[in-house]
Amino acid sequence: MSTIAIPHRSPPPVGPILGRIALPDSVVRGSARLAEEFYAAAEESEFCGDAVETYAIPLWARTGGAVWLPDLASLGYRKAESGFRGREEVLVATAGVDAHTDDEGLVLMIVLHNEGLTFRQGKVRHVPQAGDWFLFDDRKAHGVKEAPGRSVFVGWNIPIVPI
């Protein structure tokens, strides 16, 4: 009897952009509207509120999401459990935030809207476009550098765990 070694597939890197998906028009419109609402509210409060706002996943993002979201299983991950003491999927919006840490762990970030803001974590820096997606560990310092004008980043934050 012989033993066959199963090749170990290493997980994708954390930080850099790993792919791009075609966002449905309804998602492009909805996220642009959310970005404008976020900026108007931040402006009204003279940017004295939270630098990052979170929102429940709206219907315009959820509808058909299973079709256009990246296949987590092929990457060696699955969505984290949600609910009581679980990790929730949320939309995040910011006009820029200094480096900080959170306590979610690994996250799949789908960029829904970005007007030139730079994502940073460790040595990784990129200006993602709508439809880009990447993994990051939000327990490690990360931030979003602002851009000129009424620039806003909107992303779908999906907590993940290895399979």
Backbone as CSV, one residue per row, in Angstrom:
resi,resn,N_x,N_y,N_z,CA_x,CA_y,CA_z,C_x,C_y,C_z
1,MET,0.847,-1.171,0.000,0.000,0.000,0.000,0.893,1.235,0.000
2,SER,0.577,2.166,-0.850,1.378,3.386,-0.912,0.590,4.553,-0.337
3,THR,1.317,5.526,0.115,0.708,6.728,0.666,0.870,7.851,-0.337
4,ILE,-0.206,8.554,-0.555,-0.160,9.689,-1.474,-0.237,10.956,-0.640
5,ALA,0.715,11.816,-0.843,0.718,13.089,-0.118,-0.257,14.045,-0.790
6,ILE,-1.084,14.630,0.015,-1.997,15.646,-0.502,-1.266,16.976,-0.413
7,PRO,-1.106,17.637,-1.554,-0.367,18.902,-1.513,-1.075,19.910,-0.611
8,HIS,-0.305,20.567,0.207,-0.846,21.590,1.105,-1.006,22.881,0.323
9,ARG,-2.200,23.385,0.336,-2.459,24.650,-0.341,-2.421,25.747,0.715
10,SER,-1.494,26.647,0.576,-1.394,27.705,1.573,-2.524,28.707,1.364
11,PRO,-2.984,29.314,2.453,-4.065,30.289,2.333,-3.590,31.517,1.568
12,PRO,-4.526,32.247,0.974,-4.133,33.452,0.252,-3.534,34.480,1.211
13,PRO,-2.704,35.367,0.704,-2.069,36.360,1.580,-3.082,37.340,2.167
14,VAL,-2.776,37.804,3.350,-3.611,38.790,4.024,-3.071,40.174,3.680
15,GLY,-3.935,41.052,3.206,-3.544,42.428,2.910,-3.723,42.855,1.474
16,PRO,-3.010,42.240,0.514,-3.100,42.742,-0.857,-4.444,42.411,-1.518
17,ILE,-4.768,43.166,-2.545,-5.976,42.906,-3.326,-5.813,41.544,-3.998
18,LEU,-6.806,40.689,-3.827,-6.737,39.323,-4.355,-7.600,39.110,-5.588
19,GLY,-8.495,40.029,-5.861,-9.361,39.860,-7.023,-10.314,41.018,-7.180
20,ARG,-11.104,40.928,-8.243,-12.115,41.949,-8.520,-13.360,41.245,-9.031
21,ILE,-14.492,41.704,-8.549,-15.768,41.175,-9.001,-16.570,42.291,-9.645
22,ALA,-17.455,41.912,-10.539,-18.346,42.887,-11.172,-19.533,43.103,-10.238
23,LEU,-19.644,44.307,-9.712,-20.745,44.615,-8.807,-22.010,44.889,-9.609
24,PRO,-23.152,44.395,-9.151,-24.417,44.723,-9.810,-24.676,46.228,-9.740
25,ASP,-25.380,46.759,-10.728,-25.677,48.194,-10.764,-26.383,48.662,-9.500
26,SER,-27.277,47.837,-8.957,-28.000,48.226,-7.745,-27.042,48.423,-6.570
27,VAL,-25.966,47.644,-6.518,-24.973,47.768,-5.446,-24.130,49.024,-5.655
28,VAL,-23.767,49.303,-6.885,-23.000,50.521,-7.190,-23.817,51.752,-6.796
29,ARG,-25.085,51.783,-7.182,-25.948,52.926,-6.849,-26.184,53.024,-5.345
30,GLY,-26.498,51.898,-4.709,-26.775,51.906,-3.273,-25.578,52.334,-2.448
31,SER,-24.397,51.861,-2.815,-23.201,52.225,-2.042,-22.810,53.682,-2.283
32,ALA,-23.042,54.199,-3.488,-22.776,55.627,-3.749,-23.721,56.492,-2.917
33,ARG,-24.977,56.067,-2.824,-25.956,56.794,-2.013,-25.553,56.752,-0.535
34,LEU,-25.140,55.576,-0.052,-24.702,55.442,1.339,-23.475,56.309,1.609
35,ALA,-22.537,56.352,0.670,-21.333,57.180,0.826,-21.717,58.651,0.962
36,GLU,-22.643,59.104,0.140,-23.076,60.507,0.200,-23.773,60.795,1.523
37,GLU,-24.642,59.887,1.963,-25.334,60.070,3.246,-24.337,60.091,4.408
38,PHE,-23.350,59.194,4.368,-22.332,59.153,5.417,-21.572,60.477,5.469
39,TYR,-21.124,60.961,4.305,-20.323,62.184,4.277,-21.146,63.377,4.751
40,ALA,-22.402,63.468,4.315,-23.262,64.580,4.728,-23.453,64.574,6.246
41,ALA,-23.670,63.402,6.830,-23.844,63.305,8.284,-22.551,63.660,9.014
42,ALA,-21.412,63.207,8.498,-20.120,63.524,9.126,-19.847,65.021,9.048
43,GLU,-20.168,65.602,7.908,-19.968,67.041,7.713,-20.851,67.835,8.678
44,GLU,-22.088,67.398,8.822,-23.025,68.083,9.708,-22.536,68.067,11.157
45,SER,-21.896,66.970,11.564,-21.380,66.876,12.935,-19.932,67.369,13.022
46,GLU,-19.475,68.034,11.955,-18.114,68.571,11.869,-17.068,67.484,12.108
47,PHE,-17.361,66.286,11.628,-16.458,65.134,11.710,-16.059,64.817,13.151
48,CYS,-16.984,65.071,14.101,-16.714,64.786,15.511,-17.257,63.435,15.955
49,GLY,-17.908,62.712,15.075,-18.443,61.395,15.435,-17.409,60.315,15.218
50,ASP,-17.877,59.091,15.144,-16.986,57.963,14.877,-16.386,58.087,13.486
51,ALA,-15.117,57.751,13.369,-14.438,57.812,12.069,-14.916,56.706,11.137
52,VAL,-15.429,55.618,11.718,-15.966,54.505,10.926,-17.382,54.233,11.411
53,GLU,-18.320,54.249,10.486,-19.702,53.893,10.809,-19.983,52.504,10.267
54,THR,-20.795,51.755,10.990,-21.191,50.428,10.516,-22.695,50.424,10.271
55,TYR,-23.102,49.628,9.295,-24.502,49.538,8.897,-24.868,48.067,8.699
56,ALA,-26.104,47.731,9.023,-26.608,46.395,8.690,-26.568,46.250,7.170
57,ILE,-26.427,45.020,6.691,-26.357,44.793,5.247,-27.724,45.108,4.641
58,PRO,-27.803,46.129,3.783,-29.091,46.498,3.192,-29.518,45.506,2.107
59,LEU,-30.796,45.531,1.805,-31.347,44.627,0.801,-30.645,44.781,-0.546
60,TRP,-30.292,46.018,-0.922,-29.653,46.223,-2.225,-28.294,45.526,-2.312
61,ALA,-27.654,45.252,-1.193,-26.370,44.536,-1.205,-26.584,43.027,-1.085
62,ARG,-27.541,42.626,-0.265,-27.780,41.198,-0.032,-28.362,40.482,-1.237
63,THR,-29.227,41.154,-1.983,-29.920,40.518,-3.095,-28.921,40.008,-4.126
64,GLY,-28.902,38.713,-4.306,-28.001,38.100,-5.287,-26.553,38.044,-4.858
65,GLY,-26.242,38.425,-3.623,-24.852,38.459,-3.163,-24.135,37.131,-3.272
66,ALA,-24.869,36.048,-3.067,-24.237,34.726,-3.146,-23.660,34.471,-4.533
67,VAL,-24.222,35.111,-5.530,-23.768,34.911,-6.908,-22.460,35.650,-7.181
68,TRP,-22.323,36.863,-6.675,-21.153,37.667,-7.041,-20.077,37.760,-5.960
69,LEU,-20.341,37.279,-4.751,-19.294,37.288,-3.723,-18.246,36.218,-4.035
70,PRO,-16.985,36.434,-3.653,-15.949,35.414,-3.873,-16.301,34.108,-3.156
71,ASP,-15.854,32.997,-3.713,-16.086,31.673,-3.140,-15.095,31.451,-1.992
72,LEU,-15.577,31.598,-0.770,-14.704,31.475,0.400,-14.112,30.082,0.536
73,ALA,-14.886,29.048,0.251,-14.396,27.676,0.412,-13.178,27.425,-0.466
74,SER,-13.166,27.989,-1.663,-12.014,27.787,-2.550,-10.767,28.479,-2.011
75,LEU,-10.955,29.429,-1.103,-9.836,30.137,-0.480,-9.411,29.482,0.836
76,GLY,-10.185,28.477,1.270,-9.874,27.800,2.532,-10.536,28.433,3.742
77,TYR,-11.612,29.203,3.519,-12.310,29.892,4.602,-13.808,29.649,4.509
78,ARG,-14.493,30.022,5.574,-15.950,30.070,5.594,-16.339,31.296,6.413
79,LYS,-17.600,31.710,6.284,-18.073,32.828,7.090,-18.047,32.430,8.559
80,ALA,-17.698,33.372,9.412,-17.702,33.134,10.856,-19.145,33.055,11.342
81,GLU,-19.342,32.363,12.455,-20.676,32.262,13.048,-21.163,33.654,13.425
82,SER,-22.451,33.890,13.250,-23.016,35.179,13.649,-24.039,34.936,14.747
83,GLY,-24.646,36.003,15.205,-25.635,35.880,16.263,-25.036,36.260,17.596
84,PHE,-25.616,35.743,18.674,-25.162,36.076,20.017,-23.680,35.761,20.156
85,ARG,-22.908,36.758,20.533,-21.456,36.664,20.669,-20.760,36.247,19.380
86,GLY,-21.475,36.343,18.304,-20.887,36.008,17.009,-20.315,37.242,16.341
87,ARG,-19.830,37.045,15.166,-19.225,38.128,14.397,-20.163,38.438,13.249
88,GLU,-20.606,39.648,13.173,-21.620,40.043,12.209,-21.019,40.649,10.947
89,GLU,-21.650,40.349,9.825,-21.325,41.040,8.580,-21.919,42.438,8.683
90,VAL,-21.158,43.430,8.265,-21.644,44.809,8.269,-21.061,45.543,7.069
91,LEU,-21.707,46.633,6.713,-21.081,47.571,5.789,-20.347,48.580,6.649
92,VAL,-19.162,48.971,6.221,-18.393,50.002,6.915,-18.222,51.185,5.975
93,ALA,-18.266,52.377,6.547,-18.052,53.594,5.764,-17.120,54.502,6.546
94,THR,-16.180,55.114,5.830,-15.251,56.049,6.463,-14.754,57.059,5.434
95,ALA,-14.425,58.240,5.941,-13.764,59.252,5.113,-12.280,59.272,5.457
96,GLY,-11.860,58.324,6.276,-10.471,58.204,6.704,-10.428,57.890,8.185
97,VAL,-9.504,57.008,8.568,-9.379,56.645,9.973,-7.917,56.301,10.241
98,ASP,-7.409,56.792,11.376,-6.030,56.493,11.764,-5.881,55.000,12.042
99,ALA,-4.636,54.553,12.061,-4.357,53.147,12.348,-4.959,52.777,13.698
100,HIS,-5.616,51.635,13.729,-6.278,51.157,14.935,-6.412,49.641,14.849
101,THR,-6.813,49.029,15.938,-7.102,47.594,15.931,-8.538,47.396,16.394
102,ASP,-9.129,46.323,15.937,-10.458,45.909,16.367,-10.305,44.498,16.918
103,ASP,-11.389,43.824,17.109,-11.293,42.490,17.689,-12.092,41.467,16.902
104,GLU,-12.219,41.667,15.605,-12.984,40.738,14.774,-12.161,39.549,14.319
105,GLY,-10.914,39.756,14.003,-10.099,38.683,13.436,-10.005,38.819,11.933
106,LEU,-9.976,37.686,11.240,-9.865,37.718,9.785,-11.163,38.199,9.154
107,VAL,-11.005,39.017,8.121,-12.153,39.620,7.452,-11.945,39.562,5.946
108,LEU,-13.018,39.238,5.226,-13.058,39.415,3.779,-13.680,40.781,3.552
109,MET,-12.964,41.673,2.886,-13.478,43.011,2.607,-13.781,43.117,1.121
110,ILE,-15.040,43.388,0.812,-15.466,43.644,-0.556,-15.636,45.155,-0.665
111,VAL,-14.875,45.791,-1.531,-14.965,47.243,-1.699,-16.178,47.543,-2.573
112,LEU,-17.129,48.290,-2.011,-18.336,48.642,-2.753,-18.243,50.037,-3.350
113,HIS,-17.424,50.888,-2.728,-17.310,52.280,-3.179,-16.004,52.833,-2.611
114,ASN,-15.237,53.514,-3.422,-14.025,54.171,-2.920,-13.643,55.290,-3.869
115,GLU,-13.390,56.442,-3.298,-13.021,57.618,-4.080,-11.591,58.047,-3.764
116,GLY,-10.656,57.114,-3.880,-9.249,57.448,-3.747,-8.632,57.260,-2.380
117,LEU,-9.361,56.705,-1.417,-8.793,56.479,-0.095,-7.854,55.276,-0.130
118,THR,-6.813,55.322,0.700,-5.785,54.280,0.729,-5.956,53.398,1.956
119,PHE,-6.096,52.086,1.733,-6.145,51.121,2.832,-4.715,50.789,3.224
120,ARG,-4.454,50.708,4.543,-3.113,50.374,5.035,-3.205,49.318,6.124
121,GLN,-2.339,48.315,6.013,-2.121,47.371,7.111,-0.704,46.861,6.971
122,GLY,0.110,47.119,7.994,1.521,46.736,7.926,2.185,47.421,6.740
123,LYS,2.877,46.647,5.924,3.561,47.205,4.754,2.652,47.300,3.538
124,VAL,1.439,46.774,3.655,0.503,46.775,2.527,-0.234,48.103,2.463
125,ARG,-0.223,48.692,1.275,-0.962,49.923,1.011,-1.543,49.807,-0.383
126,HIS,-2.822,50.102,-0.497,-3.426,50.115,-1.831,-4.653,51.015,-1.837
127,VAL,-4.987,51.477,-3.028,-6.181,52.287,-3.251,-7.156,51.392,-4.018
128,PRO,-7.966,50.633,-3.286,-8.847,49.691,-3.966,-9.978,50.397,-4.704
129,GLN,-10.435,49.743,-5.745,-11.565,50.249,-6.521,-12.796,49.419,-6.190
130,ALA,-13.961,49.953,-6.505,-15.202,49.212,-6.286,-15.110,47.869,-6.999
131,GLY,-15.414,46.811,-6.269,-15.337,45.459,-6.814,-14.090,44.716,-6.379
132,ASP,-13.045,45.439,-5.953,-11.839,44.772,-5.450,-12.171,44.083,-4.132
133,TRP,-11.454,43.010,-3.836,-11.628,42.348,-2.548,-10.282,41.874,-2.022
134,PHE,-10.202,41.840,-0.696,-8.969,41.431,-0.031,-9.300,40.899,1.355
135,LEU,-8.352,40.186,1.924,-8.467,39.681,3.287,-7.593,40.547,4.184
136,PHE,-8.041,40.780,5.407,-7.151,41.425,6.369,-7.507,40.969,7.771
137,ASP,-6.561,41.164,8.670,-6.740,40.783,10.068,-6.946,42.059,10.861
138,ASP,-8.177,42.297,11.288,-8.425,43.578,11.949,-7.975,43.612,13.404
139,ARG,-7.346,42.519,13.875,-6.706,42.553,15.198,-5.333,43.208,15.111
140,LYS,-4.855,43.404,13.881,-3.580,44.089,13.654,-3.877,45.507,13.173
141,ALA,-2.959,46.415,13.464,-3.181,47.823,13.124,-3.493,47.985,11.638
142,HIS,-4.545,48.744,11.356,-4.956,49.042,9.987,-5.650,50.400,9.992
143,GLY,-5.674,51.033,8.853,-6.308,52.333,8.745,-6.642,52.645,7.305
144,VAL,-7.309,53.773,7.117,-7.670,54.246,5.784,-7.278,55.717,5.713
145,LYS,-6.362,56.023,4.792,-5.882,57.396,4.638,-6.849,58.172,3.752
146,GLU,-7.223,59.355,4.233,-8.197,60.170,3.519,-7.680,60.610,2.152
147,ALA,-8.605,61.096,1.345,-8.297,61.615,0.012,-8.994,62.969,-0.115
148,PRO,-8.589,63.773,-1.092,-9.203,65.093,-1.249,-10.697,65.016,-1.582
149,GLY,-11.404,66.073,-1.237,-12.819,66.171,-1.587,-13.711,65.352,-0.671
150,ARG,-14.900,65.070,-1.160,-15.906,64.329,-0.390,-15.698,62.823,-0.563
151,SER,-14.515,62.374,-0.297,-14.136,60.984,-0.549,-14.561,60.072,0.594
152,VAL,-15.148,58.940,0.218,-15.640,57.965,1.192,-15.307,56.561,0.705
153,PHE,-14.966,55.699,1.648,-14.763,54.270,1.404,-15.959,53.540,1.997
154,VAL,-16.581,52.667,1.212,-17.658,51.804,1.706,-17.265,50.367,1.383
155,GLY,-17.267,49.507,2.390,-16.913,48.110,2.174,-17.842,47.168,2.901
156,TRP,-17.957,45.971,2.362,-18.729,44.901,2.995,-17.740,44.075,3.789
157,ASN,-17.846,44.131,5.099,-16.935,43.483,6.036,-17.536,42.130,6.425
158,ILE,-16.902,41.039,5.959,-17.414,39.694,6.210,-16.404,38.932,7.075
159,PRO,-16.705,38.725,8.363,-15.798,37.961,9.225,-15.678,36.518,8.720
160,ILE,-14.445,35.999,8.694,-14.195,34.652,8.182,-13.312,33.865,9.147
161,VAL,-13.345,32.552,8.995,-12.476,31.655,9.759,-11.971,30.573,8.810
162,PRO,-10.792,30.009,9.096,-10.296,28.916,8.249,-11.226,27.704,8.330
163,ILE,-11.274,26.945,7.250,-12.085,25.717,7.230,-11.354,24.646,8.025
